[in-house]
mmCIF file with all atom_site columns, C-alpha atoms in Angstrom:
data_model
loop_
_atom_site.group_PDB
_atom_site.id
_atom_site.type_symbol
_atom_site.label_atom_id
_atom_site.label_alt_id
_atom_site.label_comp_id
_atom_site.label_asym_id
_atom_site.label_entity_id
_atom_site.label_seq_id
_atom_site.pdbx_PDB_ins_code
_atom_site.Cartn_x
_atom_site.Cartn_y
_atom_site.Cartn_z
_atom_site.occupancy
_atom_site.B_iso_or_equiv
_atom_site.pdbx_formal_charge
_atom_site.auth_seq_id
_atom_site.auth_comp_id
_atom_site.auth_asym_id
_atom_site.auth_atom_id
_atom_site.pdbx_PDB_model_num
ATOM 1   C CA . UNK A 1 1   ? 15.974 319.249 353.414 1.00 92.00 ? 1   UNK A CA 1
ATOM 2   C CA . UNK A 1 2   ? 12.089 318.462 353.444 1.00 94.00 ? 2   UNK A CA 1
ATOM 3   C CA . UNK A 1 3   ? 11.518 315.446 350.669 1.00 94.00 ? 3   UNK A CA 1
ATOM 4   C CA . UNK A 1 4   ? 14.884 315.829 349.720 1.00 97.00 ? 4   UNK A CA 1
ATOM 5   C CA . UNK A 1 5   ? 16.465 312.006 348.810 1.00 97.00 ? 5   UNK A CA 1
ATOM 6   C CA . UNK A 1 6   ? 17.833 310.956 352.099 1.00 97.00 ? 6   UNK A CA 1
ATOM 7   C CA . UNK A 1 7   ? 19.959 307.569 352.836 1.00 96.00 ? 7   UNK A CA 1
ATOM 8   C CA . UNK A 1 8   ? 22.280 305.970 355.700 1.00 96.00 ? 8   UNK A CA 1
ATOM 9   C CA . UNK A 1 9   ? 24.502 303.732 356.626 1.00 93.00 ? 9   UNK A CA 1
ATOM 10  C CA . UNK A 1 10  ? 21.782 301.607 358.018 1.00 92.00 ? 10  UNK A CA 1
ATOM 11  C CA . UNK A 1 11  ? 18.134 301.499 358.992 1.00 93.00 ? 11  UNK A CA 1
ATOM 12  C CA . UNK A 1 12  ? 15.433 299.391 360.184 1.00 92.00 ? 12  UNK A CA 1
ATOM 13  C CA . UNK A 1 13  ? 12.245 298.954 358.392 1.00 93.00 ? 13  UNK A CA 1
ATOM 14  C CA . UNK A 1 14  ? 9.921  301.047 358.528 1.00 94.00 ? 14  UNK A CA 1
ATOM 15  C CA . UNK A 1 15  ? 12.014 303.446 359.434 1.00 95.00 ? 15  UNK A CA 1
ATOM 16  C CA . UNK A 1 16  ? 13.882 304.694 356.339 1.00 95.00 ? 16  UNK A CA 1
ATOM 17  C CA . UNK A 1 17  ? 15.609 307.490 356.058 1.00 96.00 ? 17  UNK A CA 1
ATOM 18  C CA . UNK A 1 18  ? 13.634 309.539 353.523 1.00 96.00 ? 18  UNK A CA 1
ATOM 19  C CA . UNK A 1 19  ? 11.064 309.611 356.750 1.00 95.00 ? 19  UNK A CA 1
ATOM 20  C CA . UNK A 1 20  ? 13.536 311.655 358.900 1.00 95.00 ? 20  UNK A CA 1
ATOM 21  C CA . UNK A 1 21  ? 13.267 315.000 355.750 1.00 96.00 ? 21  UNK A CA 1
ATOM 22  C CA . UNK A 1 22  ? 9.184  314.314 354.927 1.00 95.00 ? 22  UNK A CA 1
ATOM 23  C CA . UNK A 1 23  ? 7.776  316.924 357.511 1.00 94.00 ? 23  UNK A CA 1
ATOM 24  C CA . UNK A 1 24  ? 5.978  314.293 359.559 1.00 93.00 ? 24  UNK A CA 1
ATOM 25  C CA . UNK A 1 25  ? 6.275  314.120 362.582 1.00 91.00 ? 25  UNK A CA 1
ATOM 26  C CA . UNK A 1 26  ? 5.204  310.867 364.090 1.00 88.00 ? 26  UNK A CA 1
ATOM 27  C CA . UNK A 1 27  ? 6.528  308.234 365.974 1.00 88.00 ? 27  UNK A CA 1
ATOM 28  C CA . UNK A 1 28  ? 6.333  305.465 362.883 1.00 89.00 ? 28  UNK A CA 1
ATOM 29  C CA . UNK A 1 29  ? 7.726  308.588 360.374 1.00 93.00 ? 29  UNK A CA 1
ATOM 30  C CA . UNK A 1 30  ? 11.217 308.758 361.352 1.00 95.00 ? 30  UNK A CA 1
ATOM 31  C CA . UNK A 1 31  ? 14.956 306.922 360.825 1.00 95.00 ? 31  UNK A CA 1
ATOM 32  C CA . UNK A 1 32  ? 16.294 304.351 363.324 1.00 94.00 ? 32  UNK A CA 1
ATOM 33  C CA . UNK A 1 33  ? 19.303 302.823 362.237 1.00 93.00 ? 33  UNK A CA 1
ATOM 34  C CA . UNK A 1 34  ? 21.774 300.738 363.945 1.00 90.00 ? 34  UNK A CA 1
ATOM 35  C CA . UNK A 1 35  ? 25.398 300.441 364.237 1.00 80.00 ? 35  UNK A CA 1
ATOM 36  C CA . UNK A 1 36  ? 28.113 297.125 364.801 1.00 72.00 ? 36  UNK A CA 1
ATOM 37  C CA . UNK A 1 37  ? 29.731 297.022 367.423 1.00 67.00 ? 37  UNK A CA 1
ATOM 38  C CA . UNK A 1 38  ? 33.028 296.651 367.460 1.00 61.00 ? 38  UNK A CA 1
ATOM 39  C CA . UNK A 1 39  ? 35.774 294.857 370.074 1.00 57.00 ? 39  UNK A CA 1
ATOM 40  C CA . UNK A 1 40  ? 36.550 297.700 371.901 1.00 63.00 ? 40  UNK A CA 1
ATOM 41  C CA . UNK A 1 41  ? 32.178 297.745 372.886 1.00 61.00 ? 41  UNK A CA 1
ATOM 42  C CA . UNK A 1 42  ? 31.544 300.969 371.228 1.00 63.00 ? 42  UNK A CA 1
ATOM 43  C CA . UNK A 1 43  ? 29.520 301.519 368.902 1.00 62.00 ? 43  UNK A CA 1
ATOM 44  C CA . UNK A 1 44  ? 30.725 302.621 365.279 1.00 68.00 ? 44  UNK A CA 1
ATOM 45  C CA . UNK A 1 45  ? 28.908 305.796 364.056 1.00 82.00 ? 45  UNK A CA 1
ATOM 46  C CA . UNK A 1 46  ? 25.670 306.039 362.333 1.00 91.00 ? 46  UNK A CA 1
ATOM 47  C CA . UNK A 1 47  ? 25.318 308.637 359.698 1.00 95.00 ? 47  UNK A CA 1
ATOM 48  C CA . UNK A 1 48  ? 22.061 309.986 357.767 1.00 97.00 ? 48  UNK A CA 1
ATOM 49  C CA . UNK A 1 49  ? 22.501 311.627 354.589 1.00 98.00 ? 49  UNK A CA 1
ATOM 50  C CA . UNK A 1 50  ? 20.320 314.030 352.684 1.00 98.00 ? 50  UNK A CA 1
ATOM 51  C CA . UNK A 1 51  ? 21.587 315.677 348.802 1.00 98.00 ? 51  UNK A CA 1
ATOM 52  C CA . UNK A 1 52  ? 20.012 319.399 348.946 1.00 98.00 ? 52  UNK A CA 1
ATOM 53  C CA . UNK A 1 53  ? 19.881 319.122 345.204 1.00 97.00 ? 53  UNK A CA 1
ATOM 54  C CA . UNK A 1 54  ? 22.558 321.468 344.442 1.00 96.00 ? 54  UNK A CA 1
ATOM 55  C CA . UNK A 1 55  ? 25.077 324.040 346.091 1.00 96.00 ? 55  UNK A CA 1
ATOM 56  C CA . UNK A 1 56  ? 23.491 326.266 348.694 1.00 96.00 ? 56  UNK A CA 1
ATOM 57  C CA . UNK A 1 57  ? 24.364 327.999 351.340 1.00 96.00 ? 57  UNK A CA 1
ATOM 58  C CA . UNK A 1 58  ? 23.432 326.945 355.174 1.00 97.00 ? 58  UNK A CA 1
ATOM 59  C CA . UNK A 1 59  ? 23.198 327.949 358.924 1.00 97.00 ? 59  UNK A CA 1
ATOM 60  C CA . UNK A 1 60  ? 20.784 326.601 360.589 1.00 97.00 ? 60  UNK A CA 1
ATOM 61  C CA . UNK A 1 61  ? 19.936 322.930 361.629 1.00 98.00 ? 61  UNK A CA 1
ATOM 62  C CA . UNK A 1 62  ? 17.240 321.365 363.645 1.00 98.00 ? 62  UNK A CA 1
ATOM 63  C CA . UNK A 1 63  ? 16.829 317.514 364.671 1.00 97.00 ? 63  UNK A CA 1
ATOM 64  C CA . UNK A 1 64  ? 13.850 316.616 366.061 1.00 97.00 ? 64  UNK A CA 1
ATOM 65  C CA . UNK A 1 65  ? 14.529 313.771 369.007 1.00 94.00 ? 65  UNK A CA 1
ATOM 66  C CA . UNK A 1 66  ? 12.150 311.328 369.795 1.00 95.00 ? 66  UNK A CA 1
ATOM 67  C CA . UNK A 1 67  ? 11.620 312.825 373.149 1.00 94.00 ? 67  UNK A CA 1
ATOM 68  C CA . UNK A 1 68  ? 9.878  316.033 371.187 1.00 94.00 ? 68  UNK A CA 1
ATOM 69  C CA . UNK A 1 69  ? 7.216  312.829 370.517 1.00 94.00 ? 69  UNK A CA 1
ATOM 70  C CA . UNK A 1 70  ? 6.451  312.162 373.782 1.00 93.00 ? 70  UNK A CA 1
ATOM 71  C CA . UNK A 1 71  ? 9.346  309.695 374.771 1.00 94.00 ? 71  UNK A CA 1
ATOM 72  C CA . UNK A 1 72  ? 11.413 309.666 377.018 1.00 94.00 ? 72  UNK A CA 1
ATOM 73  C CA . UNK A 1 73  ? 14.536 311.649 376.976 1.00 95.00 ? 73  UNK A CA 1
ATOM 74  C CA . UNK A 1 74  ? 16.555 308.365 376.749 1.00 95.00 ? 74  UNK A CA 1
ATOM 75  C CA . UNK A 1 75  ? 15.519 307.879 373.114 1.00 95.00 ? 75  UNK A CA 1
ATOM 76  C CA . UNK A 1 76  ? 17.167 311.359 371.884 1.00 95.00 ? 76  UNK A CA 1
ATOM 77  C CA . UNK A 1 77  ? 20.594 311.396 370.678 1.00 95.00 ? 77  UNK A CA 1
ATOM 78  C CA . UNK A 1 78  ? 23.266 311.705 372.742 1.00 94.00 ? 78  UNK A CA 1
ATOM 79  C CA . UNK A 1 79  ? 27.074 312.745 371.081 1.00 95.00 ? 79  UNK A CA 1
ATOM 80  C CA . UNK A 1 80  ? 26.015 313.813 366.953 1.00 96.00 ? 80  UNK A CA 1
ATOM 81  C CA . UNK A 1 81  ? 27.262 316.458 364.420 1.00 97.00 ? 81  UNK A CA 1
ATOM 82  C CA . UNK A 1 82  ? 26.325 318.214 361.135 1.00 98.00 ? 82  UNK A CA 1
ATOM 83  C CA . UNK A 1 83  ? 28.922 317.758 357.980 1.00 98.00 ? 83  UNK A CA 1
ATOM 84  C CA . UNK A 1 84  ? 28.407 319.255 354.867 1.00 98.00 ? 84  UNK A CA 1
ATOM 85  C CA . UNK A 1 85  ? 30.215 318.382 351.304 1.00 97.00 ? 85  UNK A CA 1
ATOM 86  C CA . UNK A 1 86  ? 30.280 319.661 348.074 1.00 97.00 ? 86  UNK A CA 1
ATOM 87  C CA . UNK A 1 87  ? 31.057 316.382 346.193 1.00 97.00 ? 87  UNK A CA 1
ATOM 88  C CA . UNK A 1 88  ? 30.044 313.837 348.229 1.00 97.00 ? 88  UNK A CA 1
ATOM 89  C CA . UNK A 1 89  ? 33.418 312.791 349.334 1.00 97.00 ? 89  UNK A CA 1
ATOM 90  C CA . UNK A 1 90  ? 34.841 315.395 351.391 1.00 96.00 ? 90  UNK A CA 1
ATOM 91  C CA . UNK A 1 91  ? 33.208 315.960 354.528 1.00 97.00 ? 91  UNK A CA 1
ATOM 92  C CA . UNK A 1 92  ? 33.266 319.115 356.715 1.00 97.00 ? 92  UNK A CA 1
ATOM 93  C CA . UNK A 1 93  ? 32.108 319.709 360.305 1.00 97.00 ? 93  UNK A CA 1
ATOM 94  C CA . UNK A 1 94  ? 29.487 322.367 360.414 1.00 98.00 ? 94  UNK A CA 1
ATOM 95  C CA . UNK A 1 95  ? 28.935 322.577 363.884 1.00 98.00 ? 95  UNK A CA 1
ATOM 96  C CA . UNK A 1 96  ? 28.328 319.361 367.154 1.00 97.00 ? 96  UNK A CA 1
ATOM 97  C CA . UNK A 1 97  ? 26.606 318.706 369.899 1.00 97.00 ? 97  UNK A CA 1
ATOM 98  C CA . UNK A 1 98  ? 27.757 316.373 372.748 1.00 96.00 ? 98  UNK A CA 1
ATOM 99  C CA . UNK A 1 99  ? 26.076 314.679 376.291 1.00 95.00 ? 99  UNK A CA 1
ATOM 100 C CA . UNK A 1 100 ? 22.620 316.375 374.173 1.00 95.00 ? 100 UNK A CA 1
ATOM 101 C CA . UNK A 1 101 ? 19.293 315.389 376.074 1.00 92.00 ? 101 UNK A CA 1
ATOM 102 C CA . UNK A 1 102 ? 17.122 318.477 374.758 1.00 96.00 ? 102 UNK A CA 1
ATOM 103 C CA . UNK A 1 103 ? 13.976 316.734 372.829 1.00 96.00 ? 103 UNK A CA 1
ATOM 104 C CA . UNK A 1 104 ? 14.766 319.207 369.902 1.00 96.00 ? 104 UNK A CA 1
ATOM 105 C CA . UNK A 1 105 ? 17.970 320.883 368.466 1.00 95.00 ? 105 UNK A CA 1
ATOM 106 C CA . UNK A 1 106 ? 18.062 323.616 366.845 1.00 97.00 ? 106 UNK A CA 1
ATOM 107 C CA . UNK A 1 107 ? 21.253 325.878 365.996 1.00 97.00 ? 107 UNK A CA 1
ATOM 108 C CA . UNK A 1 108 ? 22.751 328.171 364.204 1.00 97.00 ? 108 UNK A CA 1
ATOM 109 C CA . UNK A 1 109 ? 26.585 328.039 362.740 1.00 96.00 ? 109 UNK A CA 1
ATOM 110 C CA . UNK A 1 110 ? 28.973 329.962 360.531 1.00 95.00 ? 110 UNK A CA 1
ATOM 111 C CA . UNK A 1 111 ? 27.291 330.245 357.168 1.00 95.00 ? 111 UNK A CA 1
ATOM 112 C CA . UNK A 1 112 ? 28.634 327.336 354.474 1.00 96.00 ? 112 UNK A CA 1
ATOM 113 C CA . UNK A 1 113 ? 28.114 326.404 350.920 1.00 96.00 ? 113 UNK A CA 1
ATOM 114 C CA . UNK A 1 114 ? 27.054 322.417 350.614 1.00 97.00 ? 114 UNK A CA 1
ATOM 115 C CA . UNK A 1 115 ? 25.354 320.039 348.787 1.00 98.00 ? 115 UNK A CA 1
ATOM 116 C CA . UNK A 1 116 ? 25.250 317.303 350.419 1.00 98.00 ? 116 UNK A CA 1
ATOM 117 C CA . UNK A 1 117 ? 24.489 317.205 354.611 1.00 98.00 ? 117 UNK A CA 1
ATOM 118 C CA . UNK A 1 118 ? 25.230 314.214 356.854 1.00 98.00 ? 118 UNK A CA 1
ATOM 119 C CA . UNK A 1 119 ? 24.546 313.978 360.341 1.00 97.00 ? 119 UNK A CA 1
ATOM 120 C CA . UNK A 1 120 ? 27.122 311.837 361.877 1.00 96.00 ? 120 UNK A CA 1
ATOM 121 C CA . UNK A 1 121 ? 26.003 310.102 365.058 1.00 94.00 ? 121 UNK A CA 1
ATOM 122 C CA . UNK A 1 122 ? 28.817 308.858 367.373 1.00 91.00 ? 122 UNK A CA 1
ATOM 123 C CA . UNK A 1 123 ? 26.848 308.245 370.186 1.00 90.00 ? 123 UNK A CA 1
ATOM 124 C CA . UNK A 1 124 ? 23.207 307.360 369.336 1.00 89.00 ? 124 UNK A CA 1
ATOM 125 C CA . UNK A 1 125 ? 20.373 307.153 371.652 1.00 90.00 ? 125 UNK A CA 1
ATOM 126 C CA . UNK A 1 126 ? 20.906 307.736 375.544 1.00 91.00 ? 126 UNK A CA 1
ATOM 127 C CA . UNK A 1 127 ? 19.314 304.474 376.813 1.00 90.00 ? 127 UNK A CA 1
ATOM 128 C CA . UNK A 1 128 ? 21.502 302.331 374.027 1.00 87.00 ? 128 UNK A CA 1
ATOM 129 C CA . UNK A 1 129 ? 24.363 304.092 372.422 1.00 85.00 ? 129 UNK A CA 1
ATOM 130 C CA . UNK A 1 130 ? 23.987 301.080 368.916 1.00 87.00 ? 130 UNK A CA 1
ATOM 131 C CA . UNK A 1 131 ? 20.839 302.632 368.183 1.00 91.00 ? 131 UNK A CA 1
ATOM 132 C CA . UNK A 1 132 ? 20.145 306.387 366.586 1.00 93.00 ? 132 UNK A CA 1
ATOM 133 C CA . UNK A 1 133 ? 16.914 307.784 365.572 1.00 94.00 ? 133 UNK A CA 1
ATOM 134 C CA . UNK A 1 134 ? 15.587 310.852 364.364 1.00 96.00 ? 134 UNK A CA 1
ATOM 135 C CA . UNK A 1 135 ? 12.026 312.377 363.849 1.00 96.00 ? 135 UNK A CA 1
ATOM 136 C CA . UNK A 1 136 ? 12.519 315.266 361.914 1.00 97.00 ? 136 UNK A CA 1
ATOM 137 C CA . UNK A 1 137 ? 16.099 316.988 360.276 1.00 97.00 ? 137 UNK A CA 1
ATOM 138 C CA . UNK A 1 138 ? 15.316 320.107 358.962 1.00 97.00 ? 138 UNK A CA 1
ATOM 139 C CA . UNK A 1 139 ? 18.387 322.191 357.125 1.00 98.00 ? 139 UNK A CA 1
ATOM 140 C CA . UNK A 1 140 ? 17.776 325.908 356.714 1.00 97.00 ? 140 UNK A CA 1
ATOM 141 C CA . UNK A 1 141 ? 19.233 328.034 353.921 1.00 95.00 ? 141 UNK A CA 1
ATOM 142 C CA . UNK A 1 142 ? 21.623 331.007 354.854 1.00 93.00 ? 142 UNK A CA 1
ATOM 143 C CA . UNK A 1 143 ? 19.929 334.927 354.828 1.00 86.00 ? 143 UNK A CA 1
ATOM 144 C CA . UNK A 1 144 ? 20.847 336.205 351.638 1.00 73.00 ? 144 UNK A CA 1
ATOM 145 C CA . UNK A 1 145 ? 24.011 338.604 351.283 1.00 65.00 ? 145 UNK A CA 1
ATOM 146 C CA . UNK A 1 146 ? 24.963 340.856 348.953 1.00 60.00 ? 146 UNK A CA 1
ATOM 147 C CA . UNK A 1 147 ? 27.804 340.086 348.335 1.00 61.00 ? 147 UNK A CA 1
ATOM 148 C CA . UNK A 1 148 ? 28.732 342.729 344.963 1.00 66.00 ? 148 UNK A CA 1
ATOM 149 C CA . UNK A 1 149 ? 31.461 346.086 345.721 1.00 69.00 ? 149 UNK A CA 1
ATOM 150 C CA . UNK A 1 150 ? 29.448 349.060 346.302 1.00 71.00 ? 150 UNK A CA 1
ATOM 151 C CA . UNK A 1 151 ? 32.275 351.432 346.022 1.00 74.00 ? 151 UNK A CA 1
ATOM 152 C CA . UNK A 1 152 ? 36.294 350.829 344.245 1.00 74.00 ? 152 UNK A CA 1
ATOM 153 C CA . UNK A 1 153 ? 38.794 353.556 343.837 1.00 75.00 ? 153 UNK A CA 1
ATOM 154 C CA . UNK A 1 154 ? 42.764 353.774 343.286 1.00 77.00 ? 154 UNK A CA 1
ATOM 155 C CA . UNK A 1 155 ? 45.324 356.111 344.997 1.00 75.00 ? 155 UNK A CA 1
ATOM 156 C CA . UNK A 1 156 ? 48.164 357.017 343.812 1.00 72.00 ? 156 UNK A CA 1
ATOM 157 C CA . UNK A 1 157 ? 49.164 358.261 347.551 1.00 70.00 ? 157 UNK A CA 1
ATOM 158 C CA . UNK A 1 158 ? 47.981 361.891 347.254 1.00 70.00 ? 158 UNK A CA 1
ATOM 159 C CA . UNK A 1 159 ? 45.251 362.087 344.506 1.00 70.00 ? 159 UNK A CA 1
ATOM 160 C CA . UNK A 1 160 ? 42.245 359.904 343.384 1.00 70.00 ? 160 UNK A CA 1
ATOM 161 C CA . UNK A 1 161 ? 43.424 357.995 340.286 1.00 75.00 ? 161 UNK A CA 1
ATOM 162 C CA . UNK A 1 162 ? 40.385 357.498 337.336 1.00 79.00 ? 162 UNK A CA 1
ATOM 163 C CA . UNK A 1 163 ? 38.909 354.300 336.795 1.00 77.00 ? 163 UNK A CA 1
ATOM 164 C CA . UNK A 1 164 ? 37.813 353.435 333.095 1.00 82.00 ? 164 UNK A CA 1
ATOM 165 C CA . UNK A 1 165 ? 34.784 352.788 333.044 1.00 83.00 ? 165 UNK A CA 1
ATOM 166 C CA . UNK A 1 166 ? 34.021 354.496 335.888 1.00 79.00 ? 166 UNK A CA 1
ATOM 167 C CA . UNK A 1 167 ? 32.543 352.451 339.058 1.00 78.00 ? 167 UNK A CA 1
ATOM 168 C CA . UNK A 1 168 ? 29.532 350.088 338.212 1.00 77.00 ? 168 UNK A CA 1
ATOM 169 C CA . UNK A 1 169 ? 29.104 347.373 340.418 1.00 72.00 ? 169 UNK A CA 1
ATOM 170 C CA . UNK A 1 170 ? 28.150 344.523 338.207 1.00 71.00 ? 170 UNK A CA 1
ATOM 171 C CA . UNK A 1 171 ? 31.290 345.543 336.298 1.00 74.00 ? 171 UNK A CA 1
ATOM 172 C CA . UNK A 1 172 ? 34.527 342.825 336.967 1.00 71.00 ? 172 UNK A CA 1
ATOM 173 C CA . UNK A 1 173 ? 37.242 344.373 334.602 1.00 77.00 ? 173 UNK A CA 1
ATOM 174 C CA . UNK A 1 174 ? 38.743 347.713 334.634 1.00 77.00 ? 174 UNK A CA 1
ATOM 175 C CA . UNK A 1 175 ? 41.731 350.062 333.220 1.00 80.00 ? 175 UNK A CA 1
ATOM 176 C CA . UNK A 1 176 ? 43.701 352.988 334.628 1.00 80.00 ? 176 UNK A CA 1
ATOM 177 C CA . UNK A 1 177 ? 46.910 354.510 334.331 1.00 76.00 ? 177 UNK A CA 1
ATOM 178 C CA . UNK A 1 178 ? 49.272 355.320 337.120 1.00 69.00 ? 178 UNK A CA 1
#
């Protein structure tokens, strides 16, 4: 995510979002944004948004809290969770963290392919649940599989049946008779 665009659904100058994905971190480089609240007295969520530029694959996340910069543990995120989306429309839940008070986050999840990631706040900061902030989000790209056959062969129940061409494993189409 570093210097990727990044926007929200709100934030307070100076802090922008495209300060939470520029690999400072510094109190005054970060995104603070701030929520509504409705009737009921709780907050609606914040979200920060970041396009990865194009489909990749993803399973690790880290948010840095303010508390990594020397505050308080209050001013970290409390209830907040990683979607991902491939069009910008549909979201997904990659993986959540609730009651969080850990200065820094960082966690793995079940591989997935995105291109856009959102972290959707539903509870911001500890001290005052309207408010979210965050340092640093860093998004880490999957290991790379391999992900081609290494081996295909047919049975006819007793004896190997011949594949034409034989076995090559960049090849998608092939022939037998059985």
């Amino acid at each position: 995510a570093l210097n990727r665009p990044a926007d929200a659904n709100s934030s307070i100058y100076p802090f922008i979002p495209g300060r939470s994905v520029d690999g400072k971190v510094t109190p005054i480089y970060r995104w603070m944004g701030s929520s509504q609240i409705p009737s009921a007295g709780v907050p609606a969520p914040n979200w920060l948004r970041v396009d990865l530029g194009s489909n990749v694959w993803i399973n690790r996340w880290v948010v840095k809290q303010m508390g990594s910069l020397g505050w308080s543990a209050d001013y970290n995120l409390s209830d907040y969770k990683l979607q991902g989306s491939l069009d910008n429309a549909i979201w997904f839940d990659l993986d959540s963290v609730t009651n969080n008070s850990l200065n820094s986050t960082d966690r793995t999840f079940t591989a997935a392919k995105v291109r856009w990631v959102r972290v959707n706040i539903t509870k911001g900061l500890r001290n005052n649940t309207n408010f979210a902030s965050i340092s640093e989000l860093e998004i880490y790209d999957a290991p790379a599989t391999d992900s081609t056959l290494s081996a295909l062969s047919i049975s006819n129940g007793t004896a190997g049946v011949t594949l034409t061409p034989s076995f090559v494993k960049t090849t998608t189409t092939y022939s037998t008779s059985v």
